[in-house]
Tab-separated table of N, CA and C in Angstrom:
chain	number	residue	atom	x	y	z
A	1	MET	N	50.893	-122.729	-40.768
A	1	MET	CA	50.607	-121.622	-41.268
A	1	MET	C	49.304	-121.034	-40.498
A	2	ILE	N	49.640	-119.825	-41.203
A	2	ILE	CA	48.519	-119.063	-40.454
A	2	ILE	C	47.353	-118.805	-41.376
A	3	ASN	N	45.915	-118.493	-41.189
A	3	ASN	CA	44.836	-117.947	-42.339
A	3	ASN	C	44.313	-117.402	-41.407
A	4	ILE	N	44.009	-116.488	-42.975
A	4	ILE	CA	43.196	-115.324	-43.139
A	4	ILE	C	42.424	-115.009	-43.424
A	5	SER	N	41.074	-114.701	-43.635
A	5	SER	CA	39.581	-114.671	-43.784
A	5	SER	C	39.973	-113.244	-45.111
A	6	ASP	N	39.106	-113.419	-46.555
A	6	ASP	CA	39.281	-112.162	-46.951
A	6	ASP	C	39.047	-110.769	-45.803
A	7	SER	N	37.872	-110.267	-45.486
A	7	SER	CA	37.476	-109.456	-44.500
A	7	SER	C	38.568	-109.073	-43.478
A	8	ALA	N	38.869	-109.954	-43.288
A	8	ALA	CA	40.506	-109.288	-41.806
A	8	ALA	C	41.386	-109.000	-42.504
A	9	SER	N	41.642	-109.993	-43.945
A	9	SER	CA	42.765	-108.954	-44.793
A	9	SER	C	42.695	-107.947	-44.729
A	10	ASP	N	41.068	-107.453	-45.561
A	10	ASP	CA	40.956	-106.349	-46.116
A	10	ASP	C	41.167	-104.932	-44.805
A	11	LYS	N	40.444	-105.427	-43.618
A	11	LYS	CA	40.627	-105.148	-42.374
A	11	LYS	C	42.063	-104.339	-42.697
A	12	LEU	N	43.147	-105.396	-42.043
A	12	LEU	CA	44.162	-105.477	-41.284
A	12	LEU	C	45.329	-104.496	-42.575
A	13	LYS	N	45.033	-104.741	-44.435
A	13	LYS	CA	45.665	-103.550	-44.842
A	13	LYS	C	45.167	-101.896	-44.504
A	14	GLU	N	43.634	-102.211	-44.460
A	14	GLU	CA	43.292	-100.905	-43.553
A	14	GLU	C	44.270	-100.451	-42.701
A	15	MET	N	44.145	-101.060	-41.645
A	15	MET	CA	45.093	-100.769	-40.507
A	15	MET	C	45.998	-99.989	-40.920
A	16	LEU	N	46.729	-100.857	-41.679
A	16	LEU	CA	48.087	-100.917	-41.754
A	16	LEU	C	48.161	-99.518	-42.414
A	17	ALA	N	47.856	-99.500	-43.347
A	17	ALA	CA	47.461	-98.170	-44.006
A	17	ALA	C	47.636	-96.419	-43.270
A	18	ASP	N	47.144	-97.292	-42.117
A	18	ASP	CA	47.054	-95.403	-41.948
A	18	ASP	C	48.549	-95.906	-40.552
A	19	GLN	N	48.993	-96.855	-40.749
A	19	GLN	CA	50.320	-96.786	-39.369
A	19	GLN	C	50.552	-95.826	-40.551
A	20	GLU	N	51.870	-95.053	-39.225
A	20	GLU	CA	53.346	-93.520	-39.679
A	20	GLU	C	54.053	-94.038	-40.056
A	21	ILE	N	54.452	-95.222	-39.809
A	21	ILE	CA	55.878	-96.184	-39.858
A	21	ILE	C	56.326	-96.835	-40.910
A	22	PRO	N	56.884	-96.944	-41.501
A	22	PRO	CA	57.172	-97.468	-42.645
A	22	PRO	C	57.254	-99.079	-42.249
A	23	ASN	N	57.313	-99.881	-43.141
A	23	ASN	CA	57.373	-101.378	-43.384
A	23	ASN	C	57.035	-101.838	-42.009
A	24	MET	N	55.547	-101.741	-41.542
A	24	MET	CA	54.966	-102.124	-40.539
A	24	MET	C	54.691	-103.455	-41.230
A	25	PHE	N	54.541	-104.285	-40.071
A	25	PHE	CA	53.883	-105.800	-40.749
A	25	PHE	C	52.816	-106.743	-38.997
A	26	LEU	N	52.159	-107.534	-39.675
A	26	LEU	CA	51.561	-107.659	-38.746
A	26	LEU	C	51.901	-109.072	-37.932
A	27	ARG	N	52.043	-108.513	-36.686
A	27	ARG	CA	52.923	-109.701	-35.415
A	27	ARG	C	51.859	-110.804	-34.591
A	28	LEU	N	51.750	-111.576	-34.815
A	28	LEU	CA	50.516	-112.666	-34.011
A	28	LEU	C	51.781	-113.835	-32.931
A	29	GLY	N	50.891	-113.516	-32.077
A	29	GLY	CA	51.923	-114.710	-30.828
A	29	GLY	C	50.702	-114.982	-29.522
A	30	VAL	N	51.142	-115.520	-29.167
A	30	VAL	CA	50.324	-116.068	-27.446
A	30	VAL	C	51.572	-115.431	-26.702
A	31	GLN	N	50.850	-115.282	-25.584
A	31	GLN	CA	51.288	-114.995	-23.778
A	31	GLN	C	50.410	-116.266	-23.148
A	32	GLU	N	51.564	-116.176	-22.018
A	32	GLU	CA	50.540	-116.831	-20.472
A	32	GLU	C	49.365	-116.106	-20.319
A	33	GLY	N	48.107	-116.678	-19.628
A	33	GLY	CA	47.068	-115.608	-18.830
A	33	GLY	C	46.080	-116.010	-19.492
A	34	GLY	N	45.026	-115.240	-19.378
A	34	GLY	CA	43.490	-114.976	-20.098
A	34	GLY	C	42.381	-116.311	-19.109
A	35	CYS	N	42.116	-116.999	-19.238
A	35	CYS	CA	40.920	-117.526	-18.428
A	35	CYS	C	41.806	-118.876	-18.276
A	36	SER	N	41.704	-119.542	-19.612
A	36	SER	CA	42.465	-120.574	-19.913
A	36	SER	C	43.645	-120.980	-20.354
A	37	GLY	N	45.035	-119.951	-19.955
A	37	GLY	CA	45.975	-120.238	-19.687
A	37	GLY	C	46.714	-119.376	-20.615
A	38	PHE	N	46.214	-119.508	-22.193
A	38	PHE	CA	47.233	-118.294	-23.194
A	38	PHE	C	45.956	-117.505	-24.280
A	39	SER	N	46.421	-116.035	-23.533
A	39	SER	CA	45.916	-115.543	-24.771
A	39	SER	C	46.712	-114.784	-25.896
A	40	TYR	N	45.490	-114.312	-27.405
A	40	TYR	CA	46.217	-114.286	-28.266
A	40	TYR	C	46.835	-113.014	-28.051
A	41	ALA	N	48.002	-112.991	-28.979
A	41	ALA	CA	49.032	-111.103	-28.826
A	41	ALA	C	48.604	-110.741	-30.798
A	42	MET	N	47.896	-109.930	-30.616
A	42	MET	CA	48.023	-109.502	-32.212
A	42	MET	C	47.984	-108.006	-32.342
A	43	GLY	N	49.189	-107.661	-33.228
A	43	GLY	CA	49.370	-106.672	-33.366
A	43	GLY	C	50.363	-105.844	-34.219
A	44	PHE	N	51.372	-104.395	-34.832
A	44	PHE	CA	51.920	-104.303	-35.653
A	44	PHE	C	52.489	-104.038	-34.945
A	45	ASP	N	54.021	-104.557	-35.829
A	45	ASP	CA	55.156	-104.234	-35.753
A	45	ASP	C	56.437	-103.904	-36.563
A	46	ASP	N	57.209	-103.487	-36.704
A	46	ASP	CA	58.364	-102.809	-37.635
A	46	ASP	C	59.952	-103.607	-37.239
A	47	GLU	N	59.862	-104.843	-35.969
A	47	GLU	CA	61.270	-105.041	-35.811
A	47	GLU	C	61.261	-106.961	-35.972
A	48	GLU	N	62.073	-106.940	-36.373
A	48	GLU	CA	62.051	-108.406	-36.230
A	48	GLU	C	63.428	-108.997	-35.975
A	49	SER	N	62.880	-110.672	-35.107
A	49	SER	CA	64.138	-110.895	-34.421
A	49	SER	C	64.867	-112.138	-35.144
A	50	GLU	N	65.680	-112.824	-34.900
A	50	GLU	CA	65.758	-113.953	-35.324
A	50	GLU	C	64.812	-115.172	-34.056
A	51	ASN	N	64.154	-114.680	-34.245
A	51	ASN	CA	63.020	-115.772	-33.018
A	51	ASN	C	62.285	-115.932	-33.880
A	52	ASP	N	61.769	-114.943	-35.229
A	52	ASP	CA	60.850	-115.044	-35.764
A	52	ASP	C	60.282	-115.655	-36.682
A	53	VAL	N	59.860	-115.909	-37.045
A	53	VAL	CA	59.265	-117.201	-38.530
A	53	VAL	C	58.146	-116.150	-39.468
A	54	TYR	N	58.618	-115.621	-40.382
A	54	TYR	CA	58.020	-115.272	-41.679
A	54	TYR	C	56.828	-115.764	-42.067
A	55	MET	N	56.092	-115.642	-42.670
A	55	MET	CA	55.009	-116.314	-44.256
A	55	MET	C	54.208	-114.449	-44.937
A	56	ASP	N	54.115	-115.159	-45.615
A	56	ASP	CA	53.166	-113.772	-46.331
A	56	ASP	C	51.951	-114.973	-46.545
A	57	VAL	N	50.815	-114.359	-46.147
A	57	VAL	CA	49.108	-114.626	-46.674
A	57	VAL	C	48.372	-113.580	-46.683
A	58	LYS	N	47.898	-113.479	-48.254
A	58	LYS	CA	47.274	-112.479	-48.431
A	58	LYS	C	47.682	-111.515	-48.571
A	59	ASP	N	48.979	-111.524	-49.759
A	59	ASP	CA	50.112	-110.099	-49.095
A	59	ASP	C	49.731	-109.717	-48.406
A	60	LEU	N	50.174	-109.896	-46.751
A	60	LEU	CA	49.882	-109.090	-45.833
A	60	LEU	C	51.591	-110.068	-44.808
A	61	LYS	N	52.395	-109.166	-44.694
A	61	LYS	CA	53.646	-109.991	-44.023
A	61	LYS	C	53.181	-110.005	-42.331
A	62	VAL	N	53.090	-111.253	-42.305
A	62	VAL	CA	53.020	-112.120	-41.204
A	62	VAL	C	53.683	-112.519	-40.706
A	63	VAL	N	54.561	-112.426	-38.806
A	63	VAL	CA	55.706	-112.468	-38.262
A	63	VAL	C	54.789	-113.200	-36.749
A	64	VAL	N	55.579	-114.497	-36.833
A	64	VAL	CA	55.213	-115.243	-35.228
A	64	VAL	C	56.281	-115.876	-34.750
A	65	ASP	N	56.812	-115.079	-33.736
A	65	ASP	CA	57.719	-115.613	-32.938
A	65	ASP	C	57.375	-117.560	-33.250
A	66	LYS	N	58.871	-118.228	-32.684
A	66	LYS	CA	58.674	-119.452	-32.757
A	66	LYS	C	58.473	-120.420	-31.921
A	67	GLN	N	58.481	-119.621	-30.414
A	67	GLN	CA	57.751	-120.373	-29.472
A	67	GLN	C	56.297	-120.425	-29.275
A	68	SER	N	55.618	-118.585	-30.756
A	68	SER	CA	54.199	-119.235	-30.510
A	68	SER	C	53.021	-120.176	-31.754
A	69	LEU	N	54.614	-120.392	-32.224
A	69	LEU	CA	54.051	-121.187	-33.828
A	69	LEU	C	53.343	-122.548	-33.111
A	70	PRO	N	53.771	-123.367	-32.471
A	70	PRO	CA	53.432	-124.972	-32.134
A	70	PRO	C	51.846	-124.258	-32.158
A	71	LEU	N	51.343	-123.679	-31.034
A	71	LEU	CA	50.616	-123.194	-30.305
A	71	LEU	C	49.368	-122.742	-31.670
A	72	ILE	N	49.644	-121.699	-32.628
A	72	ILE	CA	48.564	-121.205	-33.479
A	72	ILE	C	48.799	-121.535	-34.874
A	73	ASN	N	49.567	-122.922	-35.049
A	73	ASN	CA	49.776	-123.147	-36.384
A	73	ASN	C	48.406	-123.935	-37.031
A	74	GLY	N	47.988	-123.475	-38.247
A	74	GLY	CA	46.592	-123.383	-38.168
A	74	GLY	C	45.921	-122.659	-37.850
A	75	LEU	N	45.692	-121.370	-37.226
A	75	LEU	CA	44.886	-120.228	-37.195
A	75	LEU	C	44.271	-119.664	-37.855
A	76	GLU	N	42.947	-119.387	-37.594
A	76	GLU	CA	42.133	-118.033	-38.738
A	76	GLU	C	41.576	-117.596	-38.151
A	77	ILE	N	42.006	-115.983	-38.366
A	77	ILE	CA	41.837	-115.109	-38.301
A	77	ILE	C	40.222	-114.400	-39.244
A	78	ASP	N	39.527	-114.505	-38.783
A	78	ASP	CA	38.395	-113.351	-39.471
A	78	ASP	C	38.296	-111.789	-38.760
A	79	PHE	N	37.153	-111.504	-39.667
A	79	PHE	CA	36.640	-109.892	-39.041
A	79	PHE	C	35.161	-109.997	-39.507
A	80	GLU	N	34.905	-109.857	-38.891
A	80	GLU	CA	33.463	-109.620	-38.894
A	80	GLU	C	32.778	-107.797	-38.515
A	81	ASP	N	32.713	-106.840	-39.200
A	81	ASP	CA	32.099	-105.824	-38.740
A	81	ASP	C	30.397	-105.683	-38.238
A	82	ALA	N	30.486	-105.363	-37.106
A	82	ALA	CA	28.697	-105.705	-36.453
A	82	ALA	C	28.236	-105.073	-35.988
A	83	GLY	N	29.233	-103.564	-35.870
A	83	GLY	CA	28.678	-102.815	-34.684
A	83	GLY	C	29.214	-102.823	-33.844
A	84	MET	N	28.973	-102.945	-32.703
A	84	MET	CA	29.678	-102.619	-31.661
A	84	MET	C	30.138	-104.371	-30.606
A	85	SER	N	30.077	-105.210	-31.495
A	85	SER	CA	29.980	-106.728	-31.319
A	85	SER	C	30.954	-106.823	-32.606
A	86	GLY	N	31.159	-106.209	-33.143
A	86	GLY	CA	32.195	-106.708	-34.152
A	86	GLY	C	33.577	-106.780	-34.390
A	87	GLY	N	34.756	-107.437	-34.671
A	87	GLY	CA	35.905	-107.857	-34.861
A	87	GLY	C	36.439	-108.602	-35.263
A	88	PHE	N	37.337	-108.704	-35.085
A	88	PHE	CA	38.676	-110.266	-35.155
A	88	PHE	C	38.075	-110.956	-34.806
A	89	THR	N	38.399	-112.095	-34.817
A	89	THR	CA	37.876	-113.994	-33.952
A	89	THR	C	38.943	-114.595	-34.959
A	90	MET	N	38.980	-115.324	-33.574
A	90	MET	CA	40.572	-116.353	-34.139
A	90	MET	C	39.829	-117.880	-33.706
A	91	SER	N	40.085	-118.519	-34.892
A	91	SER	CA	39.793	-119.657	-34.402
A	91	SER	C	41.148	-120.805	-34.666
A	92	ASN	N	41.187	-121.350	-33.465
A	92	ASN	CA	42.765	-122.074	-33.312
A	92	ASN	C	42.734	-123.754	-33.196
A	93	PRO	N	42.690	-124.704	-34.167
A	93	PRO	CA	42.752	-125.921	-34.637
A	93	PRO	C	43.322	-126.463	-33.288
A	94	ASN	N	44.325	-125.873	-32.326
A	94	ASN	CA	45.226	-126.742	-31.636
A	94	ASN	C	44.653	-126.583	-30.184
A	95	ALA	N	43.332	-126.071	-29.679
A	95	ALA	CA	42.691	-125.820	-29.104
A	95	ALA	C	41.704	-126.459	-28.972
A	96	THR	N	42.390	-126.572	-27.115
A	96	THR	CA	40.931	-127.861	-26.365
A	96	THR	C	39.814	-127.041	-26.351
A	97	ALA	N	40.372	-125.944	-25.219
A	97	ALA	CA	39.604	-125.391	-24.480
A	97	ALA	C	39.968	-123.870	-24.937
A	98	THR	N	38.680	-123.243	-24.625
A	98	THR	CA	38.967	-121.873	-25.055
A	98	THR	C	37.553	-120.859	-23.705
A	99	CYS	N	37.920	-119.783	-23.234
A	99	CYS	CA	37.536	-119.251	-22.415
A	99	CYS	C	36.018	-118.723	-23.272
A	100	GLY	N	34.950	-117.986	-22.404
A	100	GLY	CA	33.544	-117.483	-23.131
A	100	GLY	C	33.703	-116.345	-24.021
A	101	CYS	N	34.827	-115.589	-24.145
A	101	CYS	CA	34.873	-114.498	-24.997
A	101	CYS	C	35.756	-114.889	-26.366
A	102	GLY	N	36.278	-116.269	-26.045
A	102	GLY	CA	37.309	-116.288	-26.545
A	102	GLY	C	38.585	-115.962	-27.383
A	103	ALA	N	38.796	-115.188	-26.701
A	103	ALA	CA	40.016	-114.608	-27.014
A	103	ALA	C	40.876	-115.161	-25.723
A	104	SER	N	41.285	-115.983	-25.214
A	104	SER	CA	42.001	-117.425	-24.534
A	104	SER	C	41.713	-118.324	-24.762
A	105	PHE	N	43.320	-119.319	-24.594
A	105	PHE	CA	42.593	-121.273	-24.961
A	105	PHE	C	43.578	-121.819	-24.450
A	106	ARG	N	44.147	-123.280	-24.393
A	106	ARG	CA	44.979	-124.125	-23.532
A	106	ARG	C	44.441	-124.870	-24.512
A	107	THR	N	46.308	-126.069	-24.808
A	107	THR	CA	45.922	-127.121	-25.936
A	107	THR	C	46.152	-128.210	-25.057
A	108	ALA	N	46.097	-129.302	-25.438
A	108	ALA	CA	46.266	-130.786	-25.003
A	108	ALA	C	47.380	-131.121	-24.572
A	109	THR	N	48.514	-130.395	-24.519
A	109	THR	CA	49.642	-130.701	-24.754
A	109	THR	C	50.268	-129.480	-23.943
A	110	ASN	N	49.447	-128.538	-23.619
A	110	ASN	CA	50.328	-126.771	-22.997
A	110	ASN	C	49.003	-126.276	-22.759
A	111	ALA	N	48.892	-126.452	-21.130
A	111	ALA	CA	47.481	-125.474	-20.381
A	111	ALA	C	48.250	-124.302	-20.037
A	112	GLY	N	49.511	-123.652	-20.540
A	112	GLY	CA	49.480	-122.441	-20.290
A	112	GLY	C	49.434	-121.719	-18.813
A	113	LYS	N	49.291	-120.690	-18.189
A	113	LYS	CA	49.604	-120.805	-16.889
A	113	LYS	C	47.761	-119.682	-16.459
A	114	PRO	N	47.050	-120.104	-16.861
A	114	PRO	CA	45.456	-119.193	-16.475
A	114	PRO	C	45.944	-117.824	-15.230
A	115	ALA	N	45.072	-116.870	-15.764
A	115	ALA	CA	44.807	-115.794	-14.892
A	115	ALA	C	43.705	-115.203	-15.228
A	116	PRO	N	42.891	-115.972	-14.324
A	116	PRO	CA	41.596	-115.783	-14.110
A	116	PRO	C	40.899	-114.002	-14.357
A	117	GLU	N	41.445	-113.202	-13.064
A	117	GLU	CA	40.851	-111.961	-13.213
A	117	GLU	C	41.124	-111.006	-14.354
A	118	GLU	N	42.340	-111.860	-15.524
A	118	GLU	CA	42.455	-110.722	-16.846
A	118	GLU	C	41.101	-110.927	-17.852
A	119	CYS	N	39.574	-112.456	-17.765
A	119	CYS	CA	38.688	-111.893	-18.073
A	119	CYS	C	37.562	-111.319	-17.895
C-alpha cells in the first residue's frame, strides 16, 4: 500500500486537473540508478498494462508496476510548499540507505545499480 499525505494529495489533484489528457493517473515506480541504487519514478500516465497494480489512495488512482511494488510498498509521499526548497518527499520503510537528497535508496535485499554521476 502507498500512503499519500493530505498536502501531497491536494497538490497531485491540482496537477492532474491541469493535464489536458483525460483519465490521467499517478504512476509510481523505481528504476536502477541514483547514488544509492534505485531512483524513484513519479509521474502522470494514461495507459496501464497487465504488469501494473492499481490502488485508490485518497481518491487518487495510483498505479505501480509489479516489479517496483515490493521496493516501495508502504511508501509515504508528502508535499511541502516551502518556496524554492519545497516539493514532494518520499519516506520508504523498505530503504536501508538513502542518498543525501533523498531521491535514491537501496533495500536490505536489493542494492540496485548505483550511478553516482546522476546525483
